[in-house]
PDB file of C-alpha atoms in Angstrom:
ATOM      1  CA  LYS A   1      -0.091  -0.030  -0.006  1.00  0.00           C
ATOM      2  CA  ARG A   2       2.769   2.606   0.903  1.00  0.00           C
ATOM      3  CA  LEU A   3       4.207   1.711  -2.794  1.00  0.00           C
ATOM      4  CA  TRP A   4       0.493   2.359  -4.081  1.00  0.00           C
ATOM      5  CA  PHE A   5       0.619   5.841  -2.045  1.00  0.00           C
ATOM      6  CA  GLN A   6       3.855   6.818  -3.177  1.00  0.00           C
ATOM      7  CA  GLN A   7       3.326   6.145  -7.007  1.00  0.00           C
ATOM      8  CA  PHE A   8       0.006   7.997  -6.637  1.00  0.00           C
ATOM      9  CA  LYS A   9       1.776  11.192  -5.159  1.00  0.00           C
ATOM     10  CA  ALA A  10       4.238  11.274  -7.778  1.00  0.00           C
ATOM     11  CA  LEU A  11       1.662  11.021 -10.355  1.00  0.00           C
ATOM     12  CA  LEU A  12      -0.034  14.013  -9.083  1.00  0.00           C
ATOM     13  CA  MET A  13       3.361  15.728  -8.513  1.00  0.00           C
ATOM     14  CA  LYS A  14       4.274  15.064 -12.282  1.00  0.00           C
ATOM     15  CA  LYS A  15       0.596  16.293 -13.289  1.00  0.00           C
ATOM     16  CA  LEU A  16       1.210  19.464 -11.015  1.00  0.00           C
ATOM     17  CA  LEU A  17       4.497  20.014 -12.948  1.00  0.00           C
ATOM     18  CA  PHE A  18       3.152  19.417 -16.259  1.00  0.00           C
ATOM     19  CA  ASP A  19       0.257  21.864 -15.337  1.00  0.00           C
ATOM     20  CA  VAL A  20       2.493  24.544 -14.202  1.00  0.00           C
ATOM     21  CA  ARG A  21       4.650  24.282 -17.300  1.00  0.00           C
ATOM     22  CA  ASN A  22       1.512  24.295 -19.759  1.00  0.00           C
ATOM     23  CA  PHE A  23      -0.625  26.933 -18.075  1.00  0.00           C
ATOM     24  CA  MET A  24      -2.801  27.391 -21.267  1.00  0.00           C
ATOM     25  CA  LEU A  25      -3.596  23.938 -21.340  1.00  0.00           C
ATOM     26  CA  LEU A  26      -4.621  23.874 -17.366  1.00  0.00           C
ATOM     27  CA  LEU A  27      -6.799  27.020 -18.154  1.00  0.00           C
ATOM     28  CA  ILE A  28      -8.624  25.343 -21.538  1.00  0.00           C
ATOM     29  CA  MET A  29      -8.927  21.903 -19.987  1.00  0.00           C
ATOM     30  CA  THR A  30      -9.617  22.566 -16.357  1.00  0.00           C
ATOM     31  CA  ILE A  31     -10.616  26.011 -15.236  1.00  0.00           C
ATOM     32  CA  ILE A  32     -13.006  27.047 -18.146  1.00  0.00           C
ATOM     33  CA  PRO A  33     -15.272  23.920 -17.985  1.00  0.00           C
ATOM     34  CA  VAL A  34     -15.548  24.507 -14.569  1.00  0.00           C
ATOM     35  CA  VAL A  35     -16.534  28.059 -14.854  1.00  0.00           C
ATOM     36  CA  VAL A  36     -19.125  26.975 -17.397  1.00  0.00           C
ATOM     37  CA  VAL A  37     -20.718  24.384 -15.158  1.00  0.00           C
ATOM     38  CA  LEU A  38     -20.934  26.689 -12.289  1.00  0.00           C
ATOM     39  CA  ILE A  39     -22.748  29.318 -14.565  1.00  0.00           C
ATOM     40  CA  THR A  40     -25.138  27.076 -16.205  1.00  0.00           C
ATOM     41  CA  PHE A  41     -25.955  24.780 -13.272  1.00  0.00           C
ATOM     42  CA  PRO A  42     -27.951  27.510 -11.170  1.00  0.00           C
ATOM     43  CA  GLN A  43     -29.855  28.880 -14.491  1.00  0.00           C
ATOM     44  CA  SER A  44     -30.891  25.227 -15.147  1.00  0.00           C
ATOM     45  CA  PHE A  45     -32.547  25.302 -11.485  1.00  0.00           C
ATOM     46  CA  TYR A  46     -34.243  28.937 -12.391  1.00  0.00           C
ATOM     47  CA  GLN A  47     -35.538  27.839 -15.648  1.00  0.00           C
ATOM     48  CA  SER A  48     -36.756  24.071 -14.874  1.00  0.00           C
ATOM     49  CA  ASN A  49     -40.295  23.269 -14.949  1.00  0.00           C
ATOM     50  CA  ASN A  50     -40.843  21.938 -11.613  1.00  0.00           C
ATOM     51  CA  LYS A  51     -44.717  21.632 -12.505  1.00  0.00           C
ATOM     52  CA  ALA A  52     -45.895  17.691 -12.229  1.00  0.00           C
ATOM     53  CA  GLN A  53     -46.158  16.128 -15.793  1.00  0.00           C
ATOM     54  CA  PRO A  54     -49.169  14.237 -16.883  1.00  0.00           C
ATOM     55  CA  PRO A  55     -48.206  10.436 -17.190  1.00  0.00           C
ATOM     56  CA  LEU A  56     -47.345   9.342 -20.610  1.00  0.00           C
ATOM     57  CA  TYR A  57     -49.954   6.438 -21.833  1.00  0.00           C
ATOM     58  CA  GLU A  58     -48.391   4.404 -24.579  1.00  0.00           C
ATOM     59  CA  THR A  59     -50.291   1.859 -26.809  1.00  0.00           C
ATOM     60  CA  LEU A  60     -48.902  -0.764 -29.557  1.00  0.00           C
ATOM     61  CA  GLN A  61     -51.259   1.368 -31.648  1.00  0.00           C
ATOM     62  CA  MET A  62     -48.829   4.549 -31.756  1.00  0.00           C
ATOM     63  CA  TYR A  63     -46.118   2.272 -33.444  1.00  0.00           C
ATOM     64  CA  LYS A  64     -46.700   1.081 -36.834  1.00  0.00           C
ATOM     65  CA  ASN A  65     -45.316  -2.069 -37.766  1.00  0.00           C
ATOM     66  CA  SER A  66     -44.416  -2.988 -34.224  1.00  0.00           C
ATOM     67  CA  THR A  67     -43.501  -6.344 -33.140  1.00  0.00           C
ATOM     68  CA  VAL A  68     -43.922  -7.599 -29.739  1.00  0.00           C
ATOM     69  CA  PHE A  69     -41.495 -10.288 -28.490  1.00  0.00           C
ATOM     70  CA  CYS A  70     -42.950 -12.498 -25.698  1.00  0.00           C
ATOM     71  CA  SER A  71     -41.596 -15.569 -23.596  1.00  0.00           C
ATOM     72  CA  ILE A  72     -43.742 -18.340 -22.499  1.00  0.00           C
ATOM     73  CA  VAL A  73     -42.312 -20.821 -20.124  1.00  0.00           C
ATOM     74  CA  PRO A  74     -43.833 -24.209 -20.954  1.00  0.00           C
ATOM     75  CA  VAL A  75     -45.605 -26.326 -18.808  1.00  0.00           C
ATOM     76  CA  GLN A  76     -45.838 -30.061 -18.811  1.00  0.00           C
ATOM     77  CA  GLY A  77     -48.110 -31.308 -21.788  1.00  0.00           C
ATOM     78  CA  LEU A  78     -47.890 -27.583 -23.175  1.00  0.00           C
ATOM     79  CA  GLU A  79     -44.494 -28.209 -24.958  1.00  0.00           C
ATOM     80  CA  ALA A  80     -46.700 -28.465 -28.351  1.00  0.00           C
ATOM     81  CA  ASN A  81     -48.524 -25.062 -27.850  1.00  0.00           C
ATOM     82  CA  PHE A  82     -45.153 -23.602 -27.138  1.00  0.00           C
ATOM     83  CA  GLU A  83     -43.488 -24.979 -30.078  1.00  0.00           C
ATOM     84  CA  SER A  84     -46.259 -23.759 -32.433  1.00  0.00           C
ATOM     85  CA  LEU A  85     -46.411 -20.456 -30.888  1.00  0.00           C
ATOM     86  CA  ASN A  86     -42.271 -20.148 -31.325  1.00  0.00           C
ATOM     87  CA  THR A  87     -42.624 -20.974 -34.990  1.00  0.00           C
ATOM     88  CA  SER A  88     -45.435 -18.692 -35.521  1.00  0.00           C
ATOM     89  CA  ILE A  89     -43.234 -15.697 -33.864  1.00  0.00           C
ATOM     90  CA  ARG A  90     -40.496 -16.694 -35.962  1.00  0.00           C
ATOM     91  CA  ASN A  91     -42.601 -16.535 -39.253  1.00  0.00           C
ATOM     92  CA  LEU A  92     -43.840 -13.264 -38.382  1.00  0.00           C
ATOM     93  CA  ILE A  93     -40.399 -12.015 -37.841  1.00  0.00           C
ATOM     94  CA  GLU A  94     -39.168 -13.434 -41.244  1.00  0.00           C
ATOM     95  CA  LYS A  95     -42.219 -12.172 -43.171  1.00  0.00           C
ATOM     96  CA  GLN A  96     -41.614  -8.500 -41.553  1.00  0.00           C
ATOM     97  CA  HIS A  97     -37.854  -8.097 -42.433  1.00  0.00           C
ATOM     98  CA  GLY A  98     -38.225  -9.842 -45.974  1.00  0.00           C
ATOM     99  CA  ARG A  99     -36.399 -12.914 -45.377  1.00  0.00           C
TER     100      ARG A  99
END
């Protein structure tokens, strides 16, 4: 753990020296994004719409050519029904996708 801490400390020191030597890069990549966030964050609170939105109701009729995938766990004695359903779903998918 001590070696890891020393490596982490050396990494931070290397970054600090690099940033001191390249101040413009530090300004562009660190300070400007922080300033932009500090300016836009309060504005988003003041301009946000806090009213409760009505619930969104969705139906399959809203979408054209929609395919609904379903999975049925086979019960003993119903394997034949499951296989026929699986086959019909496969045929429907192939028909819609032109295969």
